[in-house]
Amino acid sequence: MEKLKTGIIGCGGIANAKHMPTLAKLNDDVEMVAFCDIIPERAEKAAKQYGIPGARVYTDYHDLLKEEEITDVRVCVDNGHHCEITIAALEAGKHVLCEKPIAVTKSDAQKMIDAHAKHPELRFGLVFQQRTNEAHKKIKKLIEGGEFGKIVRVNWIV
């Protein structure tokens, strides 16, 4: 298998906390070749810390997606931009792993799913690392059983 040539779109919190450190451990299979962030210094710092020598830095994801070398992207931007970036990446022929939630509206989520359906040769995944957490499975069962009534808001306290 050839190494994946990964582009990181969004070099802030979740990319620094999870994506880039994890990908760095997979250096036999993955090379982070390009980094994009609207704050240039964040992309530059990520490229120096995690990128291959000569990794490119962008402030516009459209420019990153033009790179033919890139095989896949991580969409690690704020939720409101997941849809537009994921669709653009799929249309550019890139595999996509998008952070959760998929989108902020059902309509945008459907647009993303439809875009992937037009490119079945590409992989499109979402980050749902908590789906097997026992506490979450129990809460889901309680919700489905109507134990909480109609839920209108959820606040997470960590």
PDB file of C-alpha atoms in Angstrom:
ATOM      1  CA  MET A   1       0.000   0.000   0.000  1.00  0.00           C
ATOM      2  CA  GLU A   2       1.265   3.443  -0.875  1.00  0.00           C
ATOM      3  CA  LYS A   3       1.498   6.076   1.819  1.00  0.00           C
ATOM      4  CA  LEU A   4      -1.460   8.384   2.186  1.00  0.00           C
ATOM      5  CA  LYS A   5      -0.589  12.001   1.427  1.00  0.00           C
ATOM      6  CA  THR A   6      -2.789  13.858   3.868  1.00  0.00           C
ATOM      7  CA  GLY A   7      -3.880  17.476   3.947  1.00  0.00           C
ATOM      8  CA  ILE A   8      -5.088  18.984   7.200  1.00  0.00           C
ATOM      9  CA  ILE A   9      -7.804  21.637   6.835  1.00  0.00           C
ATOM     10  CA  GLY A  10      -8.112  23.473  10.125  1.00  0.00           C
ATOM     11  CA  CYS A  11      -5.045  23.385  12.371  1.00  0.00           C
ATOM     12  CA  GLY A  12      -6.674  24.415  15.644  1.00  0.00           C
ATOM     13  CA  GLY A  13      -7.901  22.582  18.724  1.00  0.00           C
ATOM     14  CA  ILE A  14      -9.116  19.169  17.568  1.00  0.00           C
ATOM     15  CA  ALA A  15      -6.434  18.865  14.890  1.00  0.00           C
ATOM     16  CA  ASN A  16      -3.716  19.531  17.479  1.00  0.00           C
ATOM     17  CA  ALA A  17      -5.300  17.444  20.212  1.00  0.00           C
ATOM     18  CA  LYS A  18      -6.182  14.361  18.181  1.00  0.00           C
ATOM     19  CA  HIS A  19      -5.697  14.253  14.412  1.00  0.00           C
ATOM     20  CA  MET A  20      -2.121  15.356  13.875  1.00  0.00           C
ATOM     21  CA  PRO A  21      -0.584  13.536  16.873  1.00  0.00           C
ATOM     22  CA  THR A  22      -2.379  10.343  15.841  1.00  0.00           C
ATOM     23  CA  LEU A  23      -1.342  10.636  12.205  1.00  0.00           C
ATOM     24  CA  ALA A  24       2.246  11.281  13.301  1.00  0.00           C
ATOM     25  CA  LYS A  25       2.259   7.838  14.914  1.00  0.00           C
ATOM     26  CA  LEU A  26       1.293   6.308  11.563  1.00  0.00           C
ATOM     27  CA  ASN A  27       4.333   7.634   9.747  1.00  0.00           C
ATOM     28  CA  ASP A  28       4.894   4.339   7.920  1.00  0.00           C
ATOM     29  CA  ASP A  29       1.492   4.742   6.251  1.00  0.00           C
ATOM     30  CA  VAL A  30       0.728   8.486   6.276  1.00  0.00           C
ATOM     31  CA  GLU A  31       2.564  11.684   5.414  1.00  0.00           C
ATOM     32  CA  MET A  32       1.080  15.044   6.313  1.00  0.00           C
ATOM     33  CA  VAL A  33       2.004  17.050   3.235  1.00  0.00           C
ATOM     34  CA  ALA A  34      -0.168  20.181   3.464  1.00  0.00           C
ATOM     35  CA  PHE A  35      -1.776  22.300   6.167  1.00  0.00           C
ATOM     36  CA  CYS A  36      -4.482  24.935   5.868  1.00  0.00           C
ATOM     37  CA  ASP A  37      -5.818  27.386   8.396  1.00  0.00           C
ATOM     38  CA  ILE A  38      -7.266  30.884   8.185  1.00  0.00           C
ATOM     39  CA  ILE A  39      -4.628  31.846  10.757  1.00  0.00           C
ATOM     40  CA  PRO A  40      -1.355  31.361   8.847  1.00  0.00           C
ATOM     41  CA  GLU A  41       0.747  30.957  11.988  1.00  0.00           C
ATOM     42  CA  ARG A  42      -1.279  27.919  13.077  1.00  0.00           C
ATOM     43  CA  ALA A  43      -0.783  26.210   9.730  1.00  0.00           C
ATOM     44  CA  GLU A  44       2.926  27.071   9.740  1.00  0.00           C
ATOM     45  CA  LYS A  45       3.378  25.714  13.263  1.00  0.00           C
ATOM     46  CA  ALA A  46       1.533  22.492  12.368  1.00  0.00           C
ATOM     47  CA  ALA A  47       3.623  22.034   9.232  1.00  0.00           C
ATOM     48  CA  LYS A  48       6.850  22.415  11.207  1.00  0.00           C
ATOM     49  CA  GLN A  49       5.736  20.089  13.976  1.00  0.00           C
ATOM     50  CA  TYR A  50       3.945  17.369  11.992  1.00  0.00           C
ATOM     51  CA  GLY A  51       4.637  17.829   8.310  1.00  0.00           C
ATOM     52  CA  ILE A  52       7.113  16.160   6.051  1.00  0.00           C
ATOM     53  CA  PRO A  53      10.056  18.297   4.947  1.00  0.00           C
ATOM     54  CA  GLY A  54       8.673  20.791   2.446  1.00  0.00           C
ATOM     55  CA  ALA A  55       5.087  20.507   3.674  1.00  0.00           C
ATOM     56  CA  ARG A  56       2.981  23.270   2.162  1.00  0.00           C
ATOM     57  CA  VAL A  57       0.952  25.849   4.080  1.00  0.00           C
ATOM     58  CA  TYR A  58      -2.274  27.470   2.898  1.00  0.00           C
ATOM     59  CA  THR A  59      -4.876  29.897   4.170  1.00  0.00           C
ATOM     60  CA  ASP A  60      -7.443  28.896   1.508  1.00  0.00           C
ATOM     61  CA  TYR A  61      -8.548  25.268   1.405  1.00  0.00           C
ATOM     62  CA  HIS A  62      -9.328  25.562  -2.315  1.00  0.00           C
ATOM     63  CA  ASP A  63      -5.600  25.934  -2.980  1.00  0.00           C
ATOM     64  CA  LEU A  64      -4.788  22.873  -0.864  1.00  0.00           C
ATOM     65  CA  LEU A  65      -7.388  20.812  -2.731  1.00  0.00           C
ATOM     66  CA  LYS A  66      -5.730  21.639  -6.069  1.00  0.00           C
ATOM     67  CA  GLU A  67      -2.687  19.586  -5.065  1.00  0.00           C
ATOM     68  CA  GLU A  68      -2.876  16.342  -7.023  1.00  0.00           C
ATOM     69  CA  GLU A  69      -0.439  14.657  -4.632  1.00  0.00           C
ATOM     70  CA  ILE A  70      -2.934  14.838  -1.764  1.00  0.00           C
ATOM     71  CA  THR A  71      -4.938  11.638  -1.418  1.00  0.00           C
ATOM     72  CA  ASP A  72      -7.077  12.550   1.581  1.00  0.00           C
ATOM     73  CA  VAL A  73      -8.002  15.420   3.855  1.00  0.00           C
ATOM     74  CA  ARG A  74      -9.035  15.867   7.460  1.00  0.00           C
ATOM     75  CA  VAL A  75     -11.759  18.478   7.857  1.00  0.00           C
ATOM     76  CA  CYS A  76     -11.107  19.945  11.304  1.00  0.00           C
ATOM     77  CA  VAL A  77     -12.756  23.354  10.987  1.00  0.00           C
ATOM     78  CA  ASP A  78     -15.754  24.812  12.792  1.00  0.00           C
ATOM     79  CA  ASN A  79     -18.980  22.898  12.211  1.00  0.00           C
ATOM     80  CA  GLY A  80     -20.541  25.528   9.965  1.00  0.00           C
ATOM     81  CA  HIS A  81     -17.942  24.881   7.258  1.00  0.00           C
ATOM     82  CA  HIS A  82     -17.945  21.066   7.238  1.00  0.00           C
ATOM     83  CA  CYS A  83     -20.415  20.890   4.349  1.00  0.00           C
ATOM     84  CA  GLU A  84     -18.752  23.237   1.880  1.00  0.00           C
ATOM     85  CA  ILE A  85     -15.248  21.899   2.504  1.00  0.00           C
ATOM     86  CA  THR A  86     -16.248  18.231   2.422  1.00  0.00           C
ATOM     87  CA  ILE A  87     -18.124  18.668  -0.858  1.00  0.00           C
ATOM     88  CA  ALA A  88     -15.223  20.588  -2.398  1.00  0.00           C
ATOM     89  CA  ALA A  89     -12.770  17.888  -1.278  1.00  0.00           C
ATOM     90  CA  LEU A  90     -14.883  15.084  -2.726  1.00  0.00           C
ATOM     91  CA  GLU A  91     -15.252  16.994  -5.986  1.00  0.00           C
ATOM     92  CA  ALA A  92     -11.457  17.407  -6.013  1.00  0.00           C
ATOM     93  CA  GLY A  93     -11.071  13.627  -5.769  1.00  0.00           C
ATOM     94  CA  LYS A  94      -9.927  13.435  -2.148  1.00  0.00           C
ATOM     95  CA  HIS A  95     -10.944  10.946   0.507  1.00  0.00           C
ATOM     96  CA  VAL A  96     -12.433  12.815   3.493  1.00  0.00           C
ATOM     97  CA  LEU A  97     -12.514  12.307   7.235  1.00  0.00           C
ATOM     98  CA  CYS A  98     -14.717  15.013   8.733  1.00  0.00           C
ATOM     99  CA  GLU A  99     -14.975  15.959  12.365  1.00  0.00           C
ATOM    100  CA  LYS A 100     -18.322  15.699  14.090  1.00  0.00           C
ATOM    101  CA  PRO A 101     -21.039  16.754  13.803  1.00  0.00           C
ATOM    102  CA  ILE A 102     -21.479  16.071  10.107  1.00  0.00           C
ATOM    103  CA  ALA A 103     -23.117  19.481   9.613  1.00  0.00           C
ATOM    104  CA  VAL A 104     -25.241  22.051  11.385  1.00  0.00           C
ATOM    105  CA  THR A 105     -28.389  21.345   9.362  1.00  0.00           C
ATOM    106  CA  LYS A 106     -30.043  18.215   8.057  1.00  0.00           C
ATOM    107  CA  SER A 107     -30.010  19.779   4.589  1.00  0.00           C
ATOM    108  CA  ASP A 108     -26.232  20.274   4.661  1.00  0.00           C
ATOM    109  CA  ALA A 109     -25.707  16.728   5.930  1.00  0.00           C
ATOM    110  CA  GLN A 110     -27.769  15.428   3.021  1.00  0.00           C
ATOM    111  CA  LYS A 111     -25.748  17.517   0.557  1.00  0.00           C
ATOM    112  CA  MET A 112     -22.572  15.904   1.891  1.00  0.00           C
ATOM    113  CA  ILE A 113     -24.037  12.420   1.606  1.00  0.00           C
ATOM    114  CA  ASP A 114     -25.240  13.151  -1.927  1.00  0.00           C
ATOM    115  CA  ALA A 115     -21.804  14.487  -2.906  1.00  0.00           C
ATOM    116  CA  HIS A 116     -20.214  11.281  -1.685  1.00  0.00           C
ATOM    117  CA  ALA A 117     -22.768   9.210  -3.623  1.00  0.00           C
ATOM    118  CA  LYS A 118     -21.512  10.916  -6.809  1.00  0.00           C
ATOM    119  CA  HIS A 119     -17.986   9.705  -5.978  1.00  0.00           C
ATOM    120  CA  PRO A 120     -18.353   6.104  -4.733  1.00  0.00           C
ATOM    121  CA  GLU A 121     -14.684   5.451  -5.392  1.00  0.00           C
ATOM    122  CA  LEU A 122     -13.816   7.821  -2.545  1.00  0.00           C
ATOM    123  CA  ARG A 123     -14.085   7.189   1.165  1.00  0.00           C
ATOM    124  CA  PHE A 124     -16.024   9.611   3.337  1.00  0.00           C
ATOM    125  CA  GLY A 125     -15.992   9.144   7.081  1.00  0.00           C
ATOM    126  CA  LEU A 126     -17.057  10.975  10.198  1.00  0.00           C
ATOM    127  CA  VAL A 127     -15.390  11.019  13.585  1.00  0.00           C
ATOM    128  CA  PHE A 128     -17.616   9.293  16.119  1.00  0.00           C
ATOM    129  CA  GLN A 129     -15.110   7.986  18.647  1.00  0.00           C
ATOM    130  CA  GLN A 130     -17.697   7.904  21.446  1.00  0.00           C
ATOM    131  CA  ARG A 131     -20.225   5.634  19.691  1.00  0.00           C
ATOM    132  CA  THR A 132     -19.112   2.549  21.656  1.00  0.00           C
ATOM    133  CA  ASN A 133     -18.819   4.297  25.019  1.00  0.00           C
ATOM    134  CA  GLU A 134     -20.996   2.351  27.492  1.00  0.00           C
ATOM    135  CA  ALA A 135     -22.369   5.477  29.173  1.00  0.00           C
ATOM    136  CA  HIS A 136     -23.419   6.901  25.800  1.00  0.00           C
ATOM    137  CA  LYS A 137     -25.058   3.642  24.760  1.00  0.00           C
ATOM    138  CA  LYS A 138     -27.033   3.605  28.027  1.00  0.00           C
ATOM    139  CA  ILE A 139     -28.153   7.217  27.561  1.00  0.00           C
ATOM    140  CA  LYS A 140     -29.223   6.430  23.997  1.00  0.00           C
ATOM    141  CA  LYS A 141     -31.307   3.514  25.253  1.00  0.00           C
ATOM    142  CA  LEU A 142     -32.939   5.739  27.906  1.00  0.00           C
ATOM    143  CA  ILE A 143     -33.713   8.407  25.303  1.00  0.00           C
ATOM    144  CA  GLU A 144     -35.198   5.851  22.929  1.00  0.00           C
ATOM    145  CA  GLY A 145     -37.316   4.492  25.802  1.00  0.00           C
ATOM    146  CA  GLY A 146     -38.756   7.941  26.450  1.00  0.00           C
ATOM    147  CA  GLU A 147     -37.266   8.181  29.952  1.00  0.00           C
ATOM    148  CA  PHE A 148     -36.422  11.878  29.547  1.00  0.00           C
ATOM    149  CA  GLY A 149     -39.499  13.070  27.688  1.00  0.00           C
ATOM    150  CA  LYS A 150     -38.985  15.506  24.820  1.00  0.00           C
ATOM    151  CA  ILE A 151     -35.360  16.672  24.795  1.00  0.00           C
ATOM    152  CA  VAL A 152     -34.965  20.256  23.682  1.00  0.00           C
ATOM    153  CA  ARG A 153     -31.409  21.016  24.813  1.00  0.00           C
ATOM    154  CA  VAL A 154     -28.314  19.256  26.095  1.00  0.00           C
ATOM    155  CA  ASN A 155     -25.435  20.875  27.960  1.00  0.00           C
ATOM    156  CA  TRP A 156     -22.209  18.942  28.484  1.00  0.00           C
ATOM    157  CA  ILE A 157     -20.344  19.582  31.710  1.00  0.00           C
ATOM    158  CA  VAL A 158     -16.877  18.111  31.776  1.00  0.00           C
TER     159      VAL A 158
END
